[in-house]
GROMACS .gro file of C-alpha atoms in nm:
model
  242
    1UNK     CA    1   0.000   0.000   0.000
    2UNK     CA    2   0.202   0.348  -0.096
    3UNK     CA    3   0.201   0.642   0.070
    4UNK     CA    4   0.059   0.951   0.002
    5UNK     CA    5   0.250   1.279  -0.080
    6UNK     CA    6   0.111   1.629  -0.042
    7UNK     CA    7   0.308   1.999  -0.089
    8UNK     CA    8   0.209   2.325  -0.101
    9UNK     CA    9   0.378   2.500  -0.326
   10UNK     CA   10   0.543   2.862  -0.255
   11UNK     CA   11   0.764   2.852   0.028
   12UNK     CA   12   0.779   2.490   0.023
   13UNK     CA   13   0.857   2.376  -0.326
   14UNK     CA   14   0.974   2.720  -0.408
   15UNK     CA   15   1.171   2.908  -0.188
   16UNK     CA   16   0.909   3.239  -0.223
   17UNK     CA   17   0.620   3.349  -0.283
   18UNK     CA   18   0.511   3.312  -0.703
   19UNK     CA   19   0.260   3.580  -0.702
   20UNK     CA   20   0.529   3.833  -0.588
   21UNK     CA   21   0.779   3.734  -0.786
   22UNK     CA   22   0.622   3.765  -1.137
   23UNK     CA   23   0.656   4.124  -1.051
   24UNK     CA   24   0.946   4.110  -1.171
   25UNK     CA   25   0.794   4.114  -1.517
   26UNK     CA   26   0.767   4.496  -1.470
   27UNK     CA   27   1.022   4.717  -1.599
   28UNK     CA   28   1.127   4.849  -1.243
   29UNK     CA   29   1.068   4.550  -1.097
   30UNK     CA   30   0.794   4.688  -0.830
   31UNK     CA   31   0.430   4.776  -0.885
   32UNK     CA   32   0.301   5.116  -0.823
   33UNK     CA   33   0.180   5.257  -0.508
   34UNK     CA   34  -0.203   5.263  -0.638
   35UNK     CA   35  -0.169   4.953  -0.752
   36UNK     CA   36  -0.079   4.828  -0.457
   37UNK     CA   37  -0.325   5.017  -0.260
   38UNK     CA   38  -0.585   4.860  -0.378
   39UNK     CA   39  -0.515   4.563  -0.189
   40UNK     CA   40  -0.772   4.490   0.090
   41UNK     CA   41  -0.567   4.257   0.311
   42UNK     CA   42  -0.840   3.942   0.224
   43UNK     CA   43  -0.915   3.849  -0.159
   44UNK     CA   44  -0.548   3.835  -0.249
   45UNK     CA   45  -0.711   3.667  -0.598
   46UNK     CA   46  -0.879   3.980  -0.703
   47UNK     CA   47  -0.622   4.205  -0.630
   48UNK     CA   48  -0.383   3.935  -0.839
   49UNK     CA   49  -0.595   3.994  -1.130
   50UNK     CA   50  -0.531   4.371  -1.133
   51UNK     CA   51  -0.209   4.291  -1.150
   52UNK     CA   52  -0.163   4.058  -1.416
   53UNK     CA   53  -0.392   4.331  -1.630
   54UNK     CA   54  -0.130   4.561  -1.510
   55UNK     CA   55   0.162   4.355  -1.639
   56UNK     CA   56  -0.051   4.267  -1.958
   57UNK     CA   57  -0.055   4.677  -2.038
   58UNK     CA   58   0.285   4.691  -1.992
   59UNK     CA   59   0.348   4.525  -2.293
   60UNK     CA   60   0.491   4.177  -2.122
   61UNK     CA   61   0.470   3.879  -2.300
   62UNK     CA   62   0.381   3.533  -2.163
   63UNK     CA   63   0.757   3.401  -2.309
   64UNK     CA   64   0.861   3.717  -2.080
   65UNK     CA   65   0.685   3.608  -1.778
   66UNK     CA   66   0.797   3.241  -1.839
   67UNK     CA   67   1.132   3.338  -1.811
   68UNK     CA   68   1.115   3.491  -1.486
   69UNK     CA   69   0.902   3.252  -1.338
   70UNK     CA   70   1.167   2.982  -1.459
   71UNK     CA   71   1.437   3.249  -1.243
   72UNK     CA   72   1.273   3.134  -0.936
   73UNK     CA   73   1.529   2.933  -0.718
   74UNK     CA   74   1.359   2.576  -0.533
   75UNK     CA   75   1.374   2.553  -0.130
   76UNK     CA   76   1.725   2.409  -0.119
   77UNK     CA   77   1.728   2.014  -0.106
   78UNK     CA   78   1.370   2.043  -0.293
   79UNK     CA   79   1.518   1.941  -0.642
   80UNK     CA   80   1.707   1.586  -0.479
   81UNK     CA   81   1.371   1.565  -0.308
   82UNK     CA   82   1.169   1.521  -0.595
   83UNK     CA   83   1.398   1.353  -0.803
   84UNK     CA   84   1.352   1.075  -0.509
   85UNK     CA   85   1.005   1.068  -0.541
   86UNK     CA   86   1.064   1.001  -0.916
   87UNK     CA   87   1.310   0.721  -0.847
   88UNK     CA   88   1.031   0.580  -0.617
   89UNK     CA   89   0.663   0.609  -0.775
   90UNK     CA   90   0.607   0.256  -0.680
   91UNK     CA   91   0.592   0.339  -0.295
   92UNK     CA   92   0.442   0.651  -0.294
   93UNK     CA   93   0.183   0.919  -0.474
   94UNK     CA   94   0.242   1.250  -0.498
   95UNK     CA   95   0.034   1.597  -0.547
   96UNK     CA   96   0.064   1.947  -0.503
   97UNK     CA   97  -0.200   2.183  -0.375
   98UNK     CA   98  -0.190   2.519  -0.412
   99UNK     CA   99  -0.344   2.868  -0.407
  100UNK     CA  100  -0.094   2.983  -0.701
  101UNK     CA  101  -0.232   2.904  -1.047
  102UNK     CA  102  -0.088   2.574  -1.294
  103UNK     CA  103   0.101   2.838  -1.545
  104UNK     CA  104   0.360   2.947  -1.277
  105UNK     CA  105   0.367   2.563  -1.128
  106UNK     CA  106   0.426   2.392  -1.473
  107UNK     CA  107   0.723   2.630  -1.575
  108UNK     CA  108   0.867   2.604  -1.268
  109UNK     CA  109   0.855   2.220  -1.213
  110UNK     CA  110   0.953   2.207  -1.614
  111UNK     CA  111   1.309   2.394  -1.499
  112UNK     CA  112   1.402   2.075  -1.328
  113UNK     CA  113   1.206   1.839  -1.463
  114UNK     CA  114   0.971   1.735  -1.179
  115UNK     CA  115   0.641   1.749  -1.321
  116UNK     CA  116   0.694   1.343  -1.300
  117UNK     CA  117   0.698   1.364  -0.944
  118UNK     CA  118   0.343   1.433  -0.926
  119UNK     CA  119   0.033   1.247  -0.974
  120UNK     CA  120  -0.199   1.589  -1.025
  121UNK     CA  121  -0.179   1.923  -0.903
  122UNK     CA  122  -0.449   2.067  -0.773
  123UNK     CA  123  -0.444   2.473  -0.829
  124UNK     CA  124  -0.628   2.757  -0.958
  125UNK     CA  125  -0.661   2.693  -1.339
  126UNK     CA  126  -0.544   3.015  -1.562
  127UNK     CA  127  -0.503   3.121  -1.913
  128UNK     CA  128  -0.426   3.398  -2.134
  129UNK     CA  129  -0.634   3.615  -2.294
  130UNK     CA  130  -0.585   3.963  -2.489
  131UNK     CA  131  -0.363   4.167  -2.462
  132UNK     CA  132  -0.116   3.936  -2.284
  133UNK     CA  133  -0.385   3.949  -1.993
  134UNK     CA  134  -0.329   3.628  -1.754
  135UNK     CA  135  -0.684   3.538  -1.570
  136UNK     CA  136  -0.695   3.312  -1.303
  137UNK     CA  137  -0.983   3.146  -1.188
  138UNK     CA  138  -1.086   3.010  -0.854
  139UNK     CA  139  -0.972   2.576  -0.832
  140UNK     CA  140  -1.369   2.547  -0.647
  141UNK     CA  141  -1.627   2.605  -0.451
  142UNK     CA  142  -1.650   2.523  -0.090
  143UNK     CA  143  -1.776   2.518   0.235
  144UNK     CA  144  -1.549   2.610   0.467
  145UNK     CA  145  -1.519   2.945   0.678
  146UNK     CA  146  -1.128   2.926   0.770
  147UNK     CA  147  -1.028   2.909   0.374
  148UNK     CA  148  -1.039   3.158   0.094
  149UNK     CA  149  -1.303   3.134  -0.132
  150UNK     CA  150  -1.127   2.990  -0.432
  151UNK     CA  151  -0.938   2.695  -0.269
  152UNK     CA  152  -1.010   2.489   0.069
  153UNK     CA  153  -0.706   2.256   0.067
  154UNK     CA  154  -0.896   1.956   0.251
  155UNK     CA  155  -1.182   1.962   0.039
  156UNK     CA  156  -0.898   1.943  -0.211
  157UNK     CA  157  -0.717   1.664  -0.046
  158UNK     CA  158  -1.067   1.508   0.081
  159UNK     CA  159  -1.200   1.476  -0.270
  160UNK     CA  160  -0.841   1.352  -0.412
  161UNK     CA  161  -0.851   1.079  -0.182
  162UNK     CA  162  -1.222   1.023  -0.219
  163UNK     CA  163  -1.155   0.951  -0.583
  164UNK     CA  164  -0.855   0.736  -0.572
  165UNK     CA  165  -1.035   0.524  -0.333
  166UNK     CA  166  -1.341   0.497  -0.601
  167UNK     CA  167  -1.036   0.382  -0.805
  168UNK     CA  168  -0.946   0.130  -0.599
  169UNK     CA  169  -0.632   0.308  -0.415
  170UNK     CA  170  -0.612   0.315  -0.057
  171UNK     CA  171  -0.359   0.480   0.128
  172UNK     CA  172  -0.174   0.367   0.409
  173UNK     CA  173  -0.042   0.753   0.555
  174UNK     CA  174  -0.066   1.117   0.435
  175UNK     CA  175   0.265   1.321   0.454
  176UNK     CA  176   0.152   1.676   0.388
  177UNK     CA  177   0.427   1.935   0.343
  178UNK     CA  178   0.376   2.322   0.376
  179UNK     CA  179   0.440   2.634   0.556
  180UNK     CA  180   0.114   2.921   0.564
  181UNK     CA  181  -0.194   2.951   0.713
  182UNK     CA  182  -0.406   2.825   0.450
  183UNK     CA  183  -0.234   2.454   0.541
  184UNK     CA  184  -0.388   2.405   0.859
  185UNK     CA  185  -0.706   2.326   0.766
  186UNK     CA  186  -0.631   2.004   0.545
  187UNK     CA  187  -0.348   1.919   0.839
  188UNK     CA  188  -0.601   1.962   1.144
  189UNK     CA  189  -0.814   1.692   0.864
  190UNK     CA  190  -0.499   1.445   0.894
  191UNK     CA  191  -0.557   1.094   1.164
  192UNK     CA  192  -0.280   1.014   1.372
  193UNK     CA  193  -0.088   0.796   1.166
  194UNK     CA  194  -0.033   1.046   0.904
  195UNK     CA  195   0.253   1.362   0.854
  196UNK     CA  196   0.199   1.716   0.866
  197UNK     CA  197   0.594   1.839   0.776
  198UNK     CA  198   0.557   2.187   0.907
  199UNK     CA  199   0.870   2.428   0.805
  200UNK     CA  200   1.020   2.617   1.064
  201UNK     CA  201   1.021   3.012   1.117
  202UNK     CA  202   0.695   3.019   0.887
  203UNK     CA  203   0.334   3.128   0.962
  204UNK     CA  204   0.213   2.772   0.978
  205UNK     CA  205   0.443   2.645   1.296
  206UNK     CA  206   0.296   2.920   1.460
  207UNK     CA  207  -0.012   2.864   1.416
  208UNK     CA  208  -0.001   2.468   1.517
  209UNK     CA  209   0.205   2.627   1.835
  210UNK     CA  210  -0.072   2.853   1.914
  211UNK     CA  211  -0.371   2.572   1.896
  212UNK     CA  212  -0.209   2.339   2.083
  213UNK     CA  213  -0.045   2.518   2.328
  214UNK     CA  214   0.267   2.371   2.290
  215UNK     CA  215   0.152   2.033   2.372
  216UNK     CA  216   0.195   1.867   2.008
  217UNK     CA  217   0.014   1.571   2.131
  218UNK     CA  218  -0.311   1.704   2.121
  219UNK     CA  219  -0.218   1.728   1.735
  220UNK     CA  220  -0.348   1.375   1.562
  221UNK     CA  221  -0.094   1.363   1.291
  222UNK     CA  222   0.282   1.371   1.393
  223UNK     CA  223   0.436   1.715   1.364
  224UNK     CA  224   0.790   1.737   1.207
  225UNK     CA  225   0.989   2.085   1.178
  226UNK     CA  226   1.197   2.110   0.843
  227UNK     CA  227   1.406   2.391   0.706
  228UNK     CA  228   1.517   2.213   0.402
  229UNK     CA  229   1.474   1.937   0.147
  230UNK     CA  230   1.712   1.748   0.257
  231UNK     CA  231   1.495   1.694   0.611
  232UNK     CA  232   1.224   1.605   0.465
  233UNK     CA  233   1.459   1.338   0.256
  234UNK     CA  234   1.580   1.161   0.534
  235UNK     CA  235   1.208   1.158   0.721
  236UNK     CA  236   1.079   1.004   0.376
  237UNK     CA  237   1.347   0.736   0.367
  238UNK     CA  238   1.301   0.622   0.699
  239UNK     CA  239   0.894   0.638   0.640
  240UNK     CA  240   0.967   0.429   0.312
  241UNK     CA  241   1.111   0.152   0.537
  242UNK     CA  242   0.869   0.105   0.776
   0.00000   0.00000   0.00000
């Protein structure tokens, strides 16, 4: 019975936020102060679309913006990590879920390679349109009050698993990978034999600090700190064994 893989994507895969860097598209590199100002401090979506119409009457290209995006550096150890998970498809399945959008994830994995890695990725679907405009649109409906309202990452993972199972696949553990806030509503989701690999210094480990009081226990998943790849190599490959 394999294992089940999960990662968020910026700050995990990547080391950075996606959204923020495609502003590097723009000739001075930073957006302008009205621009900017128009962001309300909750639908981080919206305000993303203003910006990509921004870039888009700035003349960029999508080749432009590729090239960027393809700048980004991985989380070091990230790149050994998934070439692992390559090496290894018979023990485990892999996915990403994110809240950036599958142009930025498939140029980025396509640097390195590691689109093999994973068995879907689940993430706000996007295209061009005139005028070099790129749209993004919300990955579903949902629910749930602690997510945003284009992506609840366990309904994502729920209804993953939900299908594979209709498939016939049966998992024996989750390991979910991530960092932000938006990750600790699928890892609250987890049972006690799965993962939640929780990177250290980021919003997420303080957030599982603060609801369990510093008692991991009350946690039902383990809890594992990383700072690198290369952790979360050497947790996998003793996992693998057991």
């Amino acid at each position: 019975m394999k294992s089940l893989l999960v990662f968020d994507f910026d700050h995990t895969i990547v080391d950075g936020n996606s959204d923020t860097w495609v502003v590097k598209c723009v000739p001075d590199k930073k957006l302008p102060d009205w621009l900017r100002k128009t962001y309300d401090g909750k639908h981080w979506n919206e305000y993303m679309q203003k910006v990509f119409a921004y870039i888009g009457d700035q003349g960029i290209k999508e080749s432009e913006m590729k090239q960027v995006m393809q700048s980004m550096p991985y989380t070091p150890g990230m790149v050994d990590l998934l070439k692992f998970i390559c090496q290894n498809k018979d023990q485990v399945d892999c996915i990403i879920i994110s809240d950036s959008n599958i142009f930025f994830i498939n140029w980025i994995l396509e640097v390195t390679n590691s689109s093999l890695a994973f068995n879907t990725i689940l993430t706000n679907p996007a295209n061009f349109v005139e005028r070099n405009h790129l749209t993004v649109e919300g990955f579903h409906s949902h629910h749930c009050l602690q997510c945003p309202d284009n992506l609840c990452k366990k309904k994502a993972l729920d209804d993953f698993v939900a299908d594979q199972l209709k498939a016939g696949v049966r998992y024996k553990k989750t390991i979910y990978t991530g960092d932000g806030a938006n990750d600790l509503c699928p890892i609250k989701g987890l049972k006690e034999y799965d993962v939640a690999m929780v990177r250290k210094g980021y919003k997420l480990e303080k957030l599982i600090h603060k609801l369990v009081g510093g008692d991991r226990g009350s946690m039902q998943p383990s809890i594992v700190i990383w700072s690198s790849g290369e952790e979360i190599l050497s947790y996998l490959k003793k996992c693998l064994k057991t």
